[in-house]
PDB file of C-alpha atoms in Angstrom:
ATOM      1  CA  UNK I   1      10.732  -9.741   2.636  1.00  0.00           C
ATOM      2  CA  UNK I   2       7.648 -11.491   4.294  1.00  0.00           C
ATOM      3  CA  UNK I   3       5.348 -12.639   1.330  1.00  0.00           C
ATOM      4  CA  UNK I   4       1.477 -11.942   1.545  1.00  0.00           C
ATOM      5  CA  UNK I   5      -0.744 -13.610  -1.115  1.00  0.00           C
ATOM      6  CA  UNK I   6      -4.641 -13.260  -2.077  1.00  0.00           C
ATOM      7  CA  UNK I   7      -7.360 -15.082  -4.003  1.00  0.00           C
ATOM      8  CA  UNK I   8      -8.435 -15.187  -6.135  1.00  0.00           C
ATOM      9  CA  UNK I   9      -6.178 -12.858  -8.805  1.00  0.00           C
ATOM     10  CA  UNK I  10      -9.268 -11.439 -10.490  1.00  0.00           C
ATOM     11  CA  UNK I  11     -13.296 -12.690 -10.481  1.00  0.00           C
ATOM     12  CA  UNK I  12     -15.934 -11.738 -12.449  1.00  0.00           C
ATOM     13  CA  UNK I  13     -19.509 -11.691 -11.216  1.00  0.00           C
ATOM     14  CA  UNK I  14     -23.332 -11.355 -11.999  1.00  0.00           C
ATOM     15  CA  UNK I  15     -24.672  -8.210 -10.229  1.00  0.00           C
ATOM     16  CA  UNK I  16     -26.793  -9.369  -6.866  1.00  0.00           C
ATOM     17  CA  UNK I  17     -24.060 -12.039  -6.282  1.00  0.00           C
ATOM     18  CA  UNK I  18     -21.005 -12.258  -3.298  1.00  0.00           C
ATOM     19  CA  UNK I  19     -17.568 -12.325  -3.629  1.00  0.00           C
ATOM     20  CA  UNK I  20     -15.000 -13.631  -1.167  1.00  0.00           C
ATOM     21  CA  UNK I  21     -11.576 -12.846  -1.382  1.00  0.00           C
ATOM     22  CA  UNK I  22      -9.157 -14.336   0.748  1.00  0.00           C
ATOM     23  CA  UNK I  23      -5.799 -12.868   2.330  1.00  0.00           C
ATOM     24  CA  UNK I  24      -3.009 -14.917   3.456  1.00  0.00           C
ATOM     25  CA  UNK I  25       0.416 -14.502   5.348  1.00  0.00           C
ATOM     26  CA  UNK I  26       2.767 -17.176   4.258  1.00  0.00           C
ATOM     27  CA  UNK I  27       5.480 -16.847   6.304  1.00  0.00           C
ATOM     28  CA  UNK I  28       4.901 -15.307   9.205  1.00  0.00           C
ATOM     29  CA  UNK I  29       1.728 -14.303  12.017  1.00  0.00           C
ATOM     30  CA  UNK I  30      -0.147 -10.966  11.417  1.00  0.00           C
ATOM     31  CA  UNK I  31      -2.417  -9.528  14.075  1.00  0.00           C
ATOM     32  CA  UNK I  32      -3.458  -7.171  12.124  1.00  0.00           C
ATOM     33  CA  UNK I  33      -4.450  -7.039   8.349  1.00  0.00           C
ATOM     34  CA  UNK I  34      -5.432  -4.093   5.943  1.00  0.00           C
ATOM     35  CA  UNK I  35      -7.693  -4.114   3.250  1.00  0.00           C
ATOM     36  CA  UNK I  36      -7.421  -1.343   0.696  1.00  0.00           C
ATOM     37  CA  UNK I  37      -9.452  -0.595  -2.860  1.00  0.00           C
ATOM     38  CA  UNK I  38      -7.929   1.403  -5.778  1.00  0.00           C
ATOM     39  CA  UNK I  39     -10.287   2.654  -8.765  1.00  0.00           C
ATOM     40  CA  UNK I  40      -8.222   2.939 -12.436  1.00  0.00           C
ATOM     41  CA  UNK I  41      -5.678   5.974 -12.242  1.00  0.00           C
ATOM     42  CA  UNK I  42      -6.733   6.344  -8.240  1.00  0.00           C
ATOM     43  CA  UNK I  43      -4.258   5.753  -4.769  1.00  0.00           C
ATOM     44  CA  UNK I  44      -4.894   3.315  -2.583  1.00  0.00           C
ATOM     45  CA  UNK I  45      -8.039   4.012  -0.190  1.00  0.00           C
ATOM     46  CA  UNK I  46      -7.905   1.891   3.054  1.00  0.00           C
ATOM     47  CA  UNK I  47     -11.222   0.517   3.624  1.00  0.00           C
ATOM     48  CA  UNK I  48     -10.686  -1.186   6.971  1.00  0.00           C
ATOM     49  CA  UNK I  49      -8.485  -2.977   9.163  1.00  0.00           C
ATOM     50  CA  UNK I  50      -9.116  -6.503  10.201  1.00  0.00           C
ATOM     51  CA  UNK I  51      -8.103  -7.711  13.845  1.00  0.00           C
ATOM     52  CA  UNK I  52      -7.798 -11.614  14.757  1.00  0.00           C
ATOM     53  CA  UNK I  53     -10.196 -12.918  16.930  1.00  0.00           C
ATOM     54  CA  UNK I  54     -11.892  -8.907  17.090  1.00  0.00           C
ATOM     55  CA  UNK I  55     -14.881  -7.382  14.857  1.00  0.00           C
ATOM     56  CA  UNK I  56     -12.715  -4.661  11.887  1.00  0.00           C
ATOM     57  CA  UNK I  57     -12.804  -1.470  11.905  1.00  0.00           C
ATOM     58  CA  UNK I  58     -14.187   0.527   9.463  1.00  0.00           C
ATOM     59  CA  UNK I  59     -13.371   3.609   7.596  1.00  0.00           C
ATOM     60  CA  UNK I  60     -15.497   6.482   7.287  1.00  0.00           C
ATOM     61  CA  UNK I  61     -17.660   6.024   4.301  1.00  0.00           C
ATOM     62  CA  UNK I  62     -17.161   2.065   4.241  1.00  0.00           C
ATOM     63  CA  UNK I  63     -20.439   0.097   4.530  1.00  0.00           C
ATOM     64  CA  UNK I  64     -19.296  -2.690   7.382  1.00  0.00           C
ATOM     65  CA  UNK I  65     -22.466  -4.604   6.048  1.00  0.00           C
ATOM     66  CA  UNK I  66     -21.531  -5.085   2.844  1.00  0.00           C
ATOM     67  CA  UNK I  67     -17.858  -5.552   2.987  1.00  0.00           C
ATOM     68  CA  UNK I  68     -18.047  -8.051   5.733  1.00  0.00           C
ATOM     69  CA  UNK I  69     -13.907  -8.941   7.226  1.00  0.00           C
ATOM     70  CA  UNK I  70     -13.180 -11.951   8.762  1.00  0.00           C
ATOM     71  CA  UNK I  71      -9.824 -12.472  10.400  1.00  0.00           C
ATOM     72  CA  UNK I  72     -10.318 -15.824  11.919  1.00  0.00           C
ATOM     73  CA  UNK I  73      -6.569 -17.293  11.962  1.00  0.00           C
ATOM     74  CA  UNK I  74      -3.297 -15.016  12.206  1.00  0.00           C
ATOM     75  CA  UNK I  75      -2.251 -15.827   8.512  1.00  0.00           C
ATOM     76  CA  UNK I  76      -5.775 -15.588   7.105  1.00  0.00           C
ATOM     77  CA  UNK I  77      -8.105 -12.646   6.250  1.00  0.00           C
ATOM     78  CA  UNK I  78     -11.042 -12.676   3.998  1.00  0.00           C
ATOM     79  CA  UNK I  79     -12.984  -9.874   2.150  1.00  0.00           C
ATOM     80  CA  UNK I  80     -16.559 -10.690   1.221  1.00  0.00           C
ATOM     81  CA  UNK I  81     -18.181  -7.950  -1.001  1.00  0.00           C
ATOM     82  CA  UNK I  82     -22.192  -8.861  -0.097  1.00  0.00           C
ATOM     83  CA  UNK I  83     -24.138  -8.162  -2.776  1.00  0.00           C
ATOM     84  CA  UNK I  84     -22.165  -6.892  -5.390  1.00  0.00           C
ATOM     85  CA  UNK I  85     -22.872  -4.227  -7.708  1.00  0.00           C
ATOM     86  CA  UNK I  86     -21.164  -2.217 -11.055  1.00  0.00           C
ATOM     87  CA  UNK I  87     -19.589   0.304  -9.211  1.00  0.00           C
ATOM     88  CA  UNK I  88     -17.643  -2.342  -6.521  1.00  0.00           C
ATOM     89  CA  UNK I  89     -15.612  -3.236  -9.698  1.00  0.00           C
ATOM     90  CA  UNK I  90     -12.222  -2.456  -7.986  1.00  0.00           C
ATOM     91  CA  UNK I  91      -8.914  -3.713  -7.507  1.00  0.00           C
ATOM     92  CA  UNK I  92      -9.138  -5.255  -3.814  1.00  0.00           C
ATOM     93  CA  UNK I  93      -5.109  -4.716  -2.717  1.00  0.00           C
ATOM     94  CA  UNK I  94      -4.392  -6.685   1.335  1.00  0.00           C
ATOM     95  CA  UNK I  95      -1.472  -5.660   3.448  1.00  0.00           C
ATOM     96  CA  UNK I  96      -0.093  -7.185   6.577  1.00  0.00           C
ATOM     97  CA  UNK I  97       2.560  -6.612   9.065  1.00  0.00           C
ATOM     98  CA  UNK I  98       4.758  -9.066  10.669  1.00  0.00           C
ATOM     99  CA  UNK I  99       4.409  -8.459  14.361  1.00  0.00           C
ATOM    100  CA  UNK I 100       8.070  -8.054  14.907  1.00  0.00           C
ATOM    101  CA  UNK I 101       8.267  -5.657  12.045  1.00  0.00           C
ATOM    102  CA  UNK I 102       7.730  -2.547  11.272  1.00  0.00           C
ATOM    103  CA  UNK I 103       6.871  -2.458   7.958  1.00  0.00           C
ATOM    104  CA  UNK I 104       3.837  -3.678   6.132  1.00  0.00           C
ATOM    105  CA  UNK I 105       3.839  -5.969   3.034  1.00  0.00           C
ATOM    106  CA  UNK I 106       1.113  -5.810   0.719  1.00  0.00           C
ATOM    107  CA  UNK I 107      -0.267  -8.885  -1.647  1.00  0.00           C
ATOM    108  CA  UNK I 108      -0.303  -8.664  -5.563  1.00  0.00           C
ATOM    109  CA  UNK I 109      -4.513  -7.561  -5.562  1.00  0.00           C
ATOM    110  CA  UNK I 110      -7.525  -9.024  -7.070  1.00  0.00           C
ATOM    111  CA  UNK I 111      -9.393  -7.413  -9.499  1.00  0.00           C
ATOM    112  CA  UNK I 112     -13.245  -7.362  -9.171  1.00  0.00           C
ATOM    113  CA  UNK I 113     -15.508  -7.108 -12.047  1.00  0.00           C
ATOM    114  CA  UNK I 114     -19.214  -6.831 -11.515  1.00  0.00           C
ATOM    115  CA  UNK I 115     -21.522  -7.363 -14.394  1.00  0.00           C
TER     116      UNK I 115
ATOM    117  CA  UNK U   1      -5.818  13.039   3.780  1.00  0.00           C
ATOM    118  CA  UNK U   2      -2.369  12.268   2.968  1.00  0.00           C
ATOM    119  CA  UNK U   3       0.616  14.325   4.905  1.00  0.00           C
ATOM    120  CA  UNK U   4       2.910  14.506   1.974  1.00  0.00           C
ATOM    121  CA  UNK U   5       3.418  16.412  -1.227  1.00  0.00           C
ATOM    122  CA  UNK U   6       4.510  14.751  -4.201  1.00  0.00           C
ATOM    123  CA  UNK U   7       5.304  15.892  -8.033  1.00  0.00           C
ATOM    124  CA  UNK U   8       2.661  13.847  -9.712  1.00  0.00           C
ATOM    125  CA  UNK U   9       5.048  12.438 -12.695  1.00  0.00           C
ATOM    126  CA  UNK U  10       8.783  12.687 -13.445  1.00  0.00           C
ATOM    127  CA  UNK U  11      10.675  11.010 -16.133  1.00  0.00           C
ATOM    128  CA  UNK U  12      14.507   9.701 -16.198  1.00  0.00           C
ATOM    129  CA  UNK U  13      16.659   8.250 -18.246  1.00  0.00           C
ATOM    130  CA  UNK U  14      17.777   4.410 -17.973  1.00  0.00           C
ATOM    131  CA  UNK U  15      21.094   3.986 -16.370  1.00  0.00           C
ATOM    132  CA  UNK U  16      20.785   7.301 -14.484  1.00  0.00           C
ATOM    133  CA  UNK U  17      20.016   8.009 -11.119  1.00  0.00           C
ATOM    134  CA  UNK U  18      16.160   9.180 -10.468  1.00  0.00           C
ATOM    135  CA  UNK U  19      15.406  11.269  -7.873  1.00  0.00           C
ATOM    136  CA  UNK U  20      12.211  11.319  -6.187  1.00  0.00           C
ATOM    137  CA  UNK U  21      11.162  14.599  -3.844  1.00  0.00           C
ATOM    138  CA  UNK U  22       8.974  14.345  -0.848  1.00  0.00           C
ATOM    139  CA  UNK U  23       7.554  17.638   1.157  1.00  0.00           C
ATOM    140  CA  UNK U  24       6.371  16.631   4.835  1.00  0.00           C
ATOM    141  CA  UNK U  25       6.380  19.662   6.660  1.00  0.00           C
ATOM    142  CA  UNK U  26       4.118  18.797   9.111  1.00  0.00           C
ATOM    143  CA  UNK U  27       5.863  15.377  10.495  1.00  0.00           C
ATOM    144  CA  UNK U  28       6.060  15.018  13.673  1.00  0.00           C
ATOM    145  CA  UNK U  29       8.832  14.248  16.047  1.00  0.00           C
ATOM    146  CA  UNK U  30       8.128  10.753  16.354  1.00  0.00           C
ATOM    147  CA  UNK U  31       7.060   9.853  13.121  1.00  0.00           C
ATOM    148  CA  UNK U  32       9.128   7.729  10.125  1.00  0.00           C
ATOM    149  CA  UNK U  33       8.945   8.205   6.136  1.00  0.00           C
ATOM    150  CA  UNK U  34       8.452   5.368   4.471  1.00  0.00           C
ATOM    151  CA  UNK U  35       8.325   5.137   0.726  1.00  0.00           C
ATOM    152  CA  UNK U  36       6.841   2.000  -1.572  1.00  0.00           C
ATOM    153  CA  UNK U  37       6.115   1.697  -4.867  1.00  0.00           C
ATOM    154  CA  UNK U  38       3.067   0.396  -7.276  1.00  0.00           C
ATOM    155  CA  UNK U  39       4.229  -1.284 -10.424  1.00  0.00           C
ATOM    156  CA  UNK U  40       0.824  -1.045 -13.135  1.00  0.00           C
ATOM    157  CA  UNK U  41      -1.821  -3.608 -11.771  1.00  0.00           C
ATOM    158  CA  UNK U  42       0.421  -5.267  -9.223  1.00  0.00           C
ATOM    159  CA  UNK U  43       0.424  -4.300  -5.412  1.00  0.00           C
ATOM    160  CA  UNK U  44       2.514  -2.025  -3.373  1.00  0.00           C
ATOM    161  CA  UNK U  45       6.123  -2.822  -2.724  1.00  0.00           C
ATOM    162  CA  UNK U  46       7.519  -1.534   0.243  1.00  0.00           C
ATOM    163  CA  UNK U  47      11.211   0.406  -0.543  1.00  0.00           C
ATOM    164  CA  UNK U  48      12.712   1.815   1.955  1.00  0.00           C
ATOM    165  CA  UNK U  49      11.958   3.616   5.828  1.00  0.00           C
ATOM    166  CA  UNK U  50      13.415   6.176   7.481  1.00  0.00           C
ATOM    167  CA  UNK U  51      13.345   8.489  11.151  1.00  0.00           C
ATOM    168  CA  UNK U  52      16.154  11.154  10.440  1.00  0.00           C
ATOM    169  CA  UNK U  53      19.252   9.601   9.537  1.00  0.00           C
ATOM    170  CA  UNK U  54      19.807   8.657   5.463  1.00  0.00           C
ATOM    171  CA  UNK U  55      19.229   5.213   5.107  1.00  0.00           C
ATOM    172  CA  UNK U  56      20.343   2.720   2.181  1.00  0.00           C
ATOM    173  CA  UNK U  57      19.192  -0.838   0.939  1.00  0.00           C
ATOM    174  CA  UNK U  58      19.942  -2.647  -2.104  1.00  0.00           C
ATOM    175  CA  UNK U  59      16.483  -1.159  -3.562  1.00  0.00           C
ATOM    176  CA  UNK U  60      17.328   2.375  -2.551  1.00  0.00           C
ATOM    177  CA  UNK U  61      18.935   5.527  -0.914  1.00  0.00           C
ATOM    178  CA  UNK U  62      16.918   7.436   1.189  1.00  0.00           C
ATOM    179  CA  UNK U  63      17.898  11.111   2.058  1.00  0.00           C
ATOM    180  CA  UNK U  64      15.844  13.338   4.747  1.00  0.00           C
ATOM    181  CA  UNK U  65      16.810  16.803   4.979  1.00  0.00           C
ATOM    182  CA  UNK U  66      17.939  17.860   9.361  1.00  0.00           C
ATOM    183  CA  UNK U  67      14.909  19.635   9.821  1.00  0.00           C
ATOM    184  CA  UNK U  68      12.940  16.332   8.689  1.00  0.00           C
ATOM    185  CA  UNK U  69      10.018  18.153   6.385  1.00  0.00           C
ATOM    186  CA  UNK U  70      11.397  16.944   3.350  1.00  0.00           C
ATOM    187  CA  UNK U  71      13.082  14.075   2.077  1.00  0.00           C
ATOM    188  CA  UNK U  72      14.674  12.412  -1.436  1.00  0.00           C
ATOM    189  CA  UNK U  73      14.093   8.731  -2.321  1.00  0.00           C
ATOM    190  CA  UNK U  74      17.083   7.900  -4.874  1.00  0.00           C
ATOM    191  CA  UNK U  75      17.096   5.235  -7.552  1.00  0.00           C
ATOM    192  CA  UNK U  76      21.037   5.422  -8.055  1.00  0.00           C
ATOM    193  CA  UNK U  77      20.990   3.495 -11.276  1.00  0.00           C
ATOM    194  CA  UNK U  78      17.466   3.317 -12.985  1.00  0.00           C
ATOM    195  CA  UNK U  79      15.724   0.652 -14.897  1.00  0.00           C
ATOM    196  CA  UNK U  80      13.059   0.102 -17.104  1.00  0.00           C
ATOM    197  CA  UNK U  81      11.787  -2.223 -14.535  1.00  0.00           C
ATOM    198  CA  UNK U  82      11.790   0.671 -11.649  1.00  0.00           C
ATOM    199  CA  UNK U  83       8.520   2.755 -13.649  1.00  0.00           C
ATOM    200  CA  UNK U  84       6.472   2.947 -11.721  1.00  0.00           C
ATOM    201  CA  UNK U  85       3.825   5.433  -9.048  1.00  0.00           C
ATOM    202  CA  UNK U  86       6.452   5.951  -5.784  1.00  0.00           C
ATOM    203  CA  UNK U  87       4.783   6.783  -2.791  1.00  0.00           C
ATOM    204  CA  UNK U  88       5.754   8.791   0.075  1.00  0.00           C
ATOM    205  CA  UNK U  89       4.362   8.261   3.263  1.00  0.00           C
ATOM    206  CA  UNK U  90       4.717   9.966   6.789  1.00  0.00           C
ATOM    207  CA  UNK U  91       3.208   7.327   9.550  1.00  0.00           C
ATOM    208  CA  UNK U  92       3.967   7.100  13.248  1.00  0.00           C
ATOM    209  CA  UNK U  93       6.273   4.602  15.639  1.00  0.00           C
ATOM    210  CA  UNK U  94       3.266   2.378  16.474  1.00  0.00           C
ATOM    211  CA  UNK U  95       4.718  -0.515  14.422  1.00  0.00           C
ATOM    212  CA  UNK U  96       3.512  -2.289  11.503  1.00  0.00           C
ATOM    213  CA  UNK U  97      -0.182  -2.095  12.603  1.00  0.00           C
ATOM    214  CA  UNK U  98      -0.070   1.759  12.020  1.00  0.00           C
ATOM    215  CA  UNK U  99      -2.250   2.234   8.872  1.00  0.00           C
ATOM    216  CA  UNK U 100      -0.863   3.430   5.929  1.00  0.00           C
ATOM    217  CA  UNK U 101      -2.483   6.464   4.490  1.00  0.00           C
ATOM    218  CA  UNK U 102      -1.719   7.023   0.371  1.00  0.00           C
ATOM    219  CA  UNK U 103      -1.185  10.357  -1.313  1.00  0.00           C
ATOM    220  CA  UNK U 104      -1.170  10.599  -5.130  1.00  0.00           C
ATOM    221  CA  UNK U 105       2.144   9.480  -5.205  1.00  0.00           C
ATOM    222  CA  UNK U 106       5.027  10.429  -8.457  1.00  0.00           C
ATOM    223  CA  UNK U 107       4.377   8.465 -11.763  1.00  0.00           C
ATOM    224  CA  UNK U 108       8.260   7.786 -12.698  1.00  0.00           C
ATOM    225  CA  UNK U 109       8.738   6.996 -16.028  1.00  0.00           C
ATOM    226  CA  UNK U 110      12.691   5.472 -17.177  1.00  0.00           C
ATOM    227  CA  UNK U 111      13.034   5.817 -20.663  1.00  0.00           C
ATOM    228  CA  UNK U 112      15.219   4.016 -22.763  1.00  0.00           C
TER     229      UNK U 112
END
């Protein structure tokens, strides 16, 4: 299957401070990108899906100014928690499908910790 | 909110087959199952997909009933390795840029 990686694995952060995590496609072009959060013992919660060369679009509930999404290249996504705080210690999961697919493949995660 | 139902744990025994229910009553004509799985602290791994005909992989059998609201993800020979949250999901033919939407998922637990 297509292979999806992010970085970094797992940060840990001051309170006030941003975090960027990045989102990559390795072998293959994705339009379209996903970025999901997961709280311990919780499902996955899509936050919002990031279009190439377009603004994201939110879910209902997500705060667009502080999780900014840039998807600036067809392999690469980032993530940037603005201003983090306790409570946006997460696990930050990406997915992305391969445009001639129909499936979507998700990368390994990166756990937040805010101080 | 999710359009499955899911038992939220189920154990089985290593070496036997594990069988993993699904309800979906309210799928529509036009939309697939698709089922991944969530190993502890890694990300989702997609499994298997499905319209209306059974489908197989190396991972997986998948079995969806004719009238399409439910269907049975089967492990035929399970591991230690295959515990893990399984997740059911009902999304429509709009390709890979579809969003996925997770229930609650089963917690399957092989024991030795």
């Amino acid at each position: 299957g297509a292979v999806v990686s992010q970085h970094p694995s797992w940060v840990i952060c001051k309170s006030g401070t941003s975090v960027k995590i990045e989102c990559r496609s390795l072998d293959f072009q994705a339009t379209t990108m996903f970025w999901y959060r997961q709280f311990p013992k919780q499902s996955l919660m899509l936050m919002a899906t990031s279009n190439e060369g377009s603004k994201a679009t939110y879910e209902q509930g997500v705060e667009k100014d502080k999780f900014l999404i840039n998807h600036a290249s067809l392999t690469l996504s980032t993530l940037t928690v603005t201003s983090a705080h306790p409570e946006d210690s997460s696990f930050y999961i990406c997915s992305a499908p391969p445009t001639t697919q129909e499936t979507q493949y998700f990368g390994p995660g990166t756990r937040l910790l805010v101080l | 909110d999710a359009k499955t139902t899911q038992p939220p744990s189920m154990d089985c025994a290593e070496g036997r087959a594990a069988n993993l229910p699904c309800n979906h009553s309210t799928i529509s004509g036009n939309e697939y199952v698709y089922w991944y799985r969530q190993i502890h602290s890694q990300g989702p791994q997609y499994i298997i997909h499905g319209l209306k005909n059974n489908e197989t992989n190396e991972m997986a059998s998948l079995i969806i009933t004719e009238d399409r609201k439910s269907s049975t993800l089967i492990l035929p020979h399970a591991t230690l390795r295959d515990t893990a949250v399984y997740y059911c999901i009902v999304r429509g033919a709009q390709g890979g840029s579809e969003k996925l939407v997770f229930g609650k998922g089963t917690k399957l637990t092989v024991n030795p």
